């Protein structure tokens, strides 16, 4: 069961958090605001706060939110990508962070990041590291890699996973790295992230499900 916002989103709060995080990670890192738990109406607050890039997890919600806000944001898809949803993602997004199946690769048409499951957790999507080079040959427009390390209370525990993803990207000549969420984005930036996917830390505890919400968004499941 998902948890929706308990109070209206404050554009002033989001702007302050957004500016603070930008200063922490540097201008070369793109902040992707995870909006799975942000209502259609509350997206206006993100636009007012100056958020440039948003990431949605579910194709149906993507359609609804894009229909209202369209050019107010640059749209990324950050959830589990089912091949039957690729058409919607192609039409509305500039980048998919979660390419991880041959069937989706056959239908996707936009730039993509390959999701790599470095932790080996069955609850997470992504291809095994051992299959990466073979998988890269399936799609012509791979820009980089994405991963989700195991959930932890210690941001430093994520560092080996981020470092390994950077090594894999360098080995394969890929420049983009989507890694890091609210719990460990500073470590991710330190290890070379070019994109961090942030939810609750942007909204200052406004969401009732806590800091793990955007991490849950990347677990295996339906759109």
GROMACS .gro file of C-alpha atoms in nm:
model
  223
    1UNK     CA    1   0.000   0.000   0.000
    2UNK     CA    2   0.147   0.336  -0.102
    3UNK     CA    3   0.139   0.641   0.119
    4UNK     CA    4   0.031   0.973  -0.022
    5UNK     CA    5   0.121   1.316   0.106
    6UNK     CA    6  -0.017   1.417   0.442
    7UNK     CA    7  -0.016   1.792   0.367
    8UNK     CA    8   0.020   2.019   0.062
    9UNK     CA    9   0.366   2.052  -0.080
   10UNK     CA   10   0.548   2.376   0.000
   11UNK     CA   11   0.726   2.526  -0.300
   12UNK     CA   12   0.939   2.733  -0.064
   13UNK     CA   13   1.056   2.421   0.123
   14UNK     CA   14   1.128   2.232  -0.198
   15UNK     CA   15   1.324   2.528  -0.338
   16UNK     CA   16   1.538   2.553  -0.025
   17UNK     CA   17   1.611   2.179  -0.025
   18UNK     CA   18   1.673   2.173  -0.400
   19UNK     CA   19   1.921   2.463  -0.385
   20UNK     CA   20   2.100   2.311  -0.085
   21UNK     CA   21   2.138   1.972  -0.254
   22UNK     CA   22   2.256   2.131  -0.579
   23UNK     CA   23   2.528   2.306  -0.382
   24UNK     CA   24   2.627   1.976  -0.219
   25UNK     CA   25   2.650   1.763  -0.534
   26UNK     CA   26   2.770   2.025  -0.781
   27UNK     CA   27   2.632   2.164  -1.104
   28UNK     CA   28   2.750   1.863  -1.304
   29UNK     CA   29   2.503   1.633  -1.124
   30UNK     CA   30   2.140   1.633  -1.237
   31UNK     CA   31   1.882   1.611  -0.960
   32UNK     CA   32   1.593   1.392  -1.073
   33UNK     CA   33   1.293   1.453  -0.847
   34UNK     CA   34   1.118   1.121  -0.784
   35UNK     CA   35   0.746   1.196  -0.810
   36UNK     CA   36   0.579   0.858  -0.758
   37UNK     CA   37   0.427   0.988  -0.434
   38UNK     CA   38   0.368   1.345  -0.551
   39UNK     CA   39   0.011   1.414  -0.657
   40UNK     CA   40  -0.079   1.579  -0.985
   41UNK     CA   41  -0.186   1.896  -0.806
   42UNK     CA   42   0.131   1.912  -0.596
   43UNK     CA   43   0.355   1.901  -0.903
   44UNK     CA   44   0.280   2.271  -0.939
   45UNK     CA   45   0.490   2.327  -0.628
   46UNK     CA   46   0.788   2.153  -0.787
   47UNK     CA   47   0.758   2.371  -1.096
   48UNK     CA   48   0.737   2.684  -0.880
   49UNK     CA   49   1.043   2.568  -0.686
   50UNK     CA   50   1.250   2.548  -1.003
   51UNK     CA   51   1.281   2.169  -1.026
   52UNK     CA   52   1.385   2.092  -1.383
   53UNK     CA   53   1.380   1.712  -1.413
   54UNK     CA   54   1.122   1.471  -1.272
   55UNK     CA   55   1.122   1.093  -1.269
   56UNK     CA   56   0.804   0.886  -1.268
   57UNK     CA   57   0.775   0.513  -1.196
   58UNK     CA   58   0.443   0.421  -1.346
   59UNK     CA   59   0.335   0.474  -1.704
   60UNK     CA   60  -0.026   0.547  -1.615
   61UNK     CA   61   0.074   0.820  -1.368
   62UNK     CA   62   0.326   0.951  -1.618
   63UNK     CA   63   0.048   1.007  -1.872
   64UNK     CA   64  -0.173   1.187  -1.621
   65UNK     CA   65   0.100   1.412  -1.487
   66UNK     CA   66   0.251   1.489  -1.827
   67UNK     CA   67  -0.092   1.584  -1.963
   68UNK     CA   68  -0.118   1.854  -1.696
   69UNK     CA   69   0.238   1.986  -1.688
   70UNK     CA   70   0.401   1.889  -2.017
   71UNK     CA   71   0.684   2.133  -2.086
   72UNK     CA   72   0.711   2.246  -1.724
   73UNK     CA   73   0.963   1.965  -1.668
   74UNK     CA   74   1.199   1.732  -1.844
   75UNK     CA   75   1.055   1.383  -1.793
   76UNK     CA   76   1.248   1.068  -1.707
   77UNK     CA   77   1.113   0.719  -1.648
   78UNK     CA   78   1.273   0.561  -1.340
   79UNK     CA   79   1.050   0.264  -1.258
   80UNK     CA   80   1.051  -0.097  -1.369
   81UNK     CA   81   1.006  -0.085  -1.747
   82UNK     CA   82   0.759  -0.334  -1.890
   83UNK     CA   83   0.779  -0.376  -2.265
   84UNK     CA   84   0.407  -0.305  -2.305
   85UNK     CA   85   0.460   0.038  -2.146
   86UNK     CA   86   0.751   0.135  -2.370
   87UNK     CA   87   0.528   0.324  -2.615
   88UNK     CA   88   0.417   0.566  -2.345
   89UNK     CA   89   0.773   0.616  -2.225
   90UNK     CA   90   0.890   0.676  -2.583
   91UNK     CA   91   0.630   0.946  -2.634
   92UNK     CA   92   0.670   1.138  -2.309
   93UNK     CA   93   1.024   1.093  -2.173
   94UNK     CA   94   1.371   1.202  -2.275
   95UNK     CA   95   1.547   0.922  -2.085
   96UNK     CA   96   1.469   0.580  -1.936
   97UNK     CA   97   1.681   0.485  -1.633
   98UNK     CA   98   1.574   0.122  -1.611
   99UNK     CA   99   1.630  -0.078  -1.927
  100UNK     CA  100   1.677  -0.436  -1.812
  101UNK     CA  101   1.505  -0.678  -2.049
  102UNK     CA  102   1.541  -0.785  -2.410
  103UNK     CA  103   1.168  -0.739  -2.471
  104UNK     CA  104   1.182  -0.378  -2.352
  105UNK     CA  105   1.495  -0.316  -2.560
  106UNK     CA  106   1.303  -0.422  -2.870
  107UNK     CA  107   1.032  -0.161  -2.807
  108UNK     CA  108   1.216   0.130  -2.645
  109UNK     CA  109   1.318   0.412  -2.879
  110UNK     CA  110   1.465   0.680  -2.653
  111UNK     CA  111   1.806   0.710  -2.485
  112UNK     CA  112   1.839   0.468  -2.195
  113UNK     CA  113   2.044   0.362  -1.900
  114UNK     CA  114   2.086  -0.008  -1.834
  115UNK     CA  115   1.989  -0.108  -1.483
  116UNK     CA  116   2.249  -0.335  -1.325
  117UNK     CA  117   2.166  -0.544  -1.018
  118UNK     CA  118   2.497  -0.540  -0.835
  119UNK     CA  119   2.355  -0.659  -0.504
  120UNK     CA  120   2.202  -0.979  -0.637
  121UNK     CA  121   1.878  -0.907  -0.449
  122UNK     CA  122   1.578  -1.082  -0.601
  123UNK     CA  123   1.355  -0.791  -0.497
  124UNK     CA  124   1.532  -0.558  -0.738
  125UNK     CA  125   1.519  -0.539  -1.114
  126UNK     CA  126   1.831  -0.518  -1.326
  127UNK     CA  127   2.061  -0.745  -1.516
  128UNK     CA  128   2.352  -0.924  -1.348
  129UNK     CA  129   2.695  -0.770  -1.393
  130UNK     CA  130   2.809  -1.085  -1.574
  131UNK     CA  131   2.554  -1.024  -1.851
  132UNK     CA  132   2.616  -0.652  -1.902
  133UNK     CA  133   2.843  -0.658  -2.206
  134UNK     CA  134   2.613  -0.899  -2.388
  135UNK     CA  135   2.308  -0.691  -2.299
  136UNK     CA  136   2.463  -0.365  -2.421
  137UNK     CA  137   2.474  -0.510  -2.771
  138UNK     CA  138   2.093  -0.528  -2.774
  139UNK     CA  139   2.029  -0.153  -2.775
  140UNK     CA  140   2.188   0.119  -2.984
  141UNK     CA  141   2.128   0.419  -2.759
  142UNK     CA  142   2.260   0.326  -2.415
  143UNK     CA  143   2.398   0.637  -2.244
  144UNK     CA  144   2.501   0.486  -1.913
  145UNK     CA  145   2.412   0.266  -1.616
  146UNK     CA  146   2.185   0.273  -1.312
  147UNK     CA  147   2.190   0.072  -0.990
  148UNK     CA  148   2.022   0.044  -0.650
  149UNK     CA  149   2.246  -0.080  -0.366
  150UNK     CA  150   2.093  -0.261  -0.068
  151UNK     CA  151   1.895  -0.045   0.171
  152UNK     CA  152   2.106   0.061   0.465
  153UNK     CA  153   2.125   0.316   0.742
  154UNK     CA  154   2.490   0.385   0.661
  155UNK     CA  155   2.547   0.582   0.338
  156UNK     CA  156   2.906   0.459   0.322
  157UNK     CA  157   2.778   0.102   0.279
  158UNK     CA  158   2.660   0.205  -0.069
  159UNK     CA  159   3.002   0.325  -0.181
  160UNK     CA  160   3.135  -0.010  -0.312
  161UNK     CA  161   2.828  -0.050  -0.533
  162UNK     CA  162   2.856   0.301  -0.673
  163UNK     CA  163   3.227   0.260  -0.733
  164UNK     CA  164   3.171  -0.069  -0.913
  165UNK     CA  165   2.904   0.085  -1.137
  166UNK     CA  166   3.144   0.364  -1.231
  167UNK     CA  167   3.410   0.108  -1.317
  168UNK     CA  168   3.166  -0.082  -1.537
  169UNK     CA  169   3.062   0.236  -1.714
  170UNK     CA  170   3.423   0.336  -1.778
  171UNK     CA  171   3.505  -0.012  -1.908
  172UNK     CA  172   3.221   0.010  -2.158
  173UNK     CA  173   3.270   0.372  -2.262
  174UNK     CA  174   2.951   0.501  -2.100
  175UNK     CA  175   2.931   0.849  -1.951
  176UNK     CA  176   2.606   0.862  -1.750
  177UNK     CA  177   2.560   0.717  -1.401
  178UNK     CA  178   2.222   0.726  -1.226
  179UNK     CA  179   2.288   0.629  -0.867
  180UNK     CA  180   2.207   0.760  -0.523
  181UNK     CA  181   1.879   0.836  -0.344
  182UNK     CA  182   1.791   1.037  -0.034
  183UNK     CA  183   1.994   0.813   0.195
  184UNK     CA  184   2.322   0.811   0.002
  185UNK     CA  185   2.321   1.073  -0.274
  186UNK     CA  186   2.631   1.251  -0.143
  187UNK     CA  187   2.833   0.930  -0.154
  188UNK     CA  188   2.699   0.866  -0.504
  189UNK     CA  189   2.808   1.211  -0.620
  190UNK     CA  190   3.150   1.152  -0.467
  191UNK     CA  191   3.178   0.831  -0.670
  192UNK     CA  192   3.089   0.996  -0.999
  193UNK     CA  193   2.710   1.003  -1.026
  194UNK     CA  194   2.582   1.226  -1.306
  195UNK     CA  195   2.222   1.186  -1.184
  196UNK     CA  196   2.076   1.133  -0.837
  197UNK     CA  197   1.713   1.029  -0.787
  198UNK     CA  198   1.568   1.211  -0.487
  199UNK     CA  199   1.225   1.201  -0.327
  200UNK     CA  200   1.162   1.257   0.040
  201UNK     CA  201   1.471   1.466   0.108
  202UNK     CA  202   1.337   1.725  -0.136
  203UNK     CA  203   1.004   1.733   0.042
  204UNK     CA  204   1.143   1.776   0.396
  205UNK     CA  205   0.958   1.490   0.564
  206UNK     CA  206   0.624   1.594   0.415
  207UNK     CA  207   0.564   1.243   0.282
  208UNK     CA  208   0.443   1.000   0.544
  209UNK     CA  209   0.641   0.699   0.420
  210UNK     CA  210   0.985   0.834   0.515
  211UNK     CA  211   1.324   0.831   0.351
  212UNK     CA  212   1.292   0.486   0.196
  213UNK     CA  213   1.010   0.576  -0.040
  214UNK     CA  214   1.207   0.644  -0.354
  215UNK     CA  215   1.411   0.330  -0.293
  216UNK     CA  216   1.092   0.125  -0.283
  217UNK     CA  217   1.006   0.273  -0.621
  218UNK     CA  218   1.281   0.070  -0.784
  219UNK     CA  219   1.183  -0.269  -0.652
  220UNK     CA  220   1.049  -0.523  -0.894
  221UNK     CA  221   0.682  -0.482  -0.971
  222UNK     CA  222   0.419  -0.365  -1.213
  223UNK     CA  223   0.393  -0.015  -1.355
   0.00000   0.00000   0.00000
